[in-house]
Each structure stands twice: as structure tokens, then as C-alpha cells.
XYZ file of C-alpha atoms in Angstrom:
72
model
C 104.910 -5.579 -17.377
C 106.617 -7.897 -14.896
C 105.216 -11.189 -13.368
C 104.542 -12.184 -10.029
C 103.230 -15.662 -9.821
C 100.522 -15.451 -6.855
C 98.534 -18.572 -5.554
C 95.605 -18.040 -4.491
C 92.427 -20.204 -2.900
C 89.141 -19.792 -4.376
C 86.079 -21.984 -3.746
C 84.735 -24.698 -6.373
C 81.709 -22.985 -7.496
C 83.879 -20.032 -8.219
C 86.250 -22.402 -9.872
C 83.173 -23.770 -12.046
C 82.311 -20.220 -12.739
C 85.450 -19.543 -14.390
C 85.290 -22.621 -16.254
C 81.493 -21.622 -17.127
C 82.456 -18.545 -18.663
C 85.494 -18.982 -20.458
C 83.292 -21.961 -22.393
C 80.842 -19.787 -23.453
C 83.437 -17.108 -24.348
C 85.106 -19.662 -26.372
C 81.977 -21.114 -28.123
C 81.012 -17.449 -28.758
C 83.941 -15.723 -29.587
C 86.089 -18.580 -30.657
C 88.260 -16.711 -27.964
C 90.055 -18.627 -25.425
C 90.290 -17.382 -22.616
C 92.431 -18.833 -19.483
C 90.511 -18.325 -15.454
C 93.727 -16.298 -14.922
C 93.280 -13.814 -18.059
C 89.488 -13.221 -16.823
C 90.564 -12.687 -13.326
C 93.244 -10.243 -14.210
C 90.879 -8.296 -16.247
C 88.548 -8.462 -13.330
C 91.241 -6.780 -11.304
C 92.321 -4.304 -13.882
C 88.781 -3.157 -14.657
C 88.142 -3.049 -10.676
C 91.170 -0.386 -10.650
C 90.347 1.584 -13.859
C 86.796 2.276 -12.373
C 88.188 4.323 -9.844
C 85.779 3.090 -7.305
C 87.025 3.614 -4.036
C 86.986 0.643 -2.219
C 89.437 1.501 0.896
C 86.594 1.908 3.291
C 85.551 -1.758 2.890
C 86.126 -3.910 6.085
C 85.282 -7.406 4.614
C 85.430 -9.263 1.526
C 81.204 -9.493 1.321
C 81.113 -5.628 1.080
C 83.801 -5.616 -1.213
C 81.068 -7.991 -3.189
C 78.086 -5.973 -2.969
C 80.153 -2.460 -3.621
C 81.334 -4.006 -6.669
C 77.915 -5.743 -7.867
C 76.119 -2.504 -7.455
C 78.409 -0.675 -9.638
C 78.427 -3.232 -12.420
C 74.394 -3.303 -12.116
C 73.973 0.452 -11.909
């Protein structure tokens, strides 16, 4: 696959959330894991769901949409 180096914001407790999880993945698993590895994976599982998200019109439903599928 190719590489496209993309910059994006995200807020600090996001940030620490990242950082939050890739310790305990790492104190778990021994595994370690970079914020941008999770976040890919994120993305990639987002698109292998198939959940159709085009009918979103903000970034909060987007949220929820997503939160309901992984807690269903």
C-alpha cells in the first residue's frame, strides 16, 4: 500500500486516550502499538463493517452511529 502522510487535529483528551490505550496494550500484550497504528485500524475496521455512514451530517452522529454498532 502507498503512504499519504495526513495531519490531522485532535483534542488532548483524545490524545491521552491514545496514549491510555496503547499503555495498556503494551503492558498486556507486550505489543506496541503507535496512536497512528490504532487509528488506522479504527478506520479500516470502520470500512470493513460496511456500515453506511453517508447519511451522517455531523461528526457527533458519526459518534453515536459508530458507538451503537460497537455496543450492539
Amino acid at each position: 500500500e502507498a503512504w499519504t502522510k495526513v495531519s490531522v487535529v485532535i483534542f488532548e483528551r483524545q490524545v491521552l486516550e491514545l496514549d491510555r490505550l496503547t499503555t495498556t496494550i503494551r503492558g498486556k500484550t507486550g505489543a506496541h502499538l503507535t496512536r497512528a497504528e490504532v487509528i488506522r485500524a479504527l478506520l479500516d475496521a470502520l470500512n470493513e463493517s460496511r456500515l453506511d455512514v453517508t447519511s451522517v451530517v455531523s461528526g457527533a452522529q458519526l459518534k453515536r452511529m459508530v458507538a451503537q454498532k460497537l455496543s450492539a
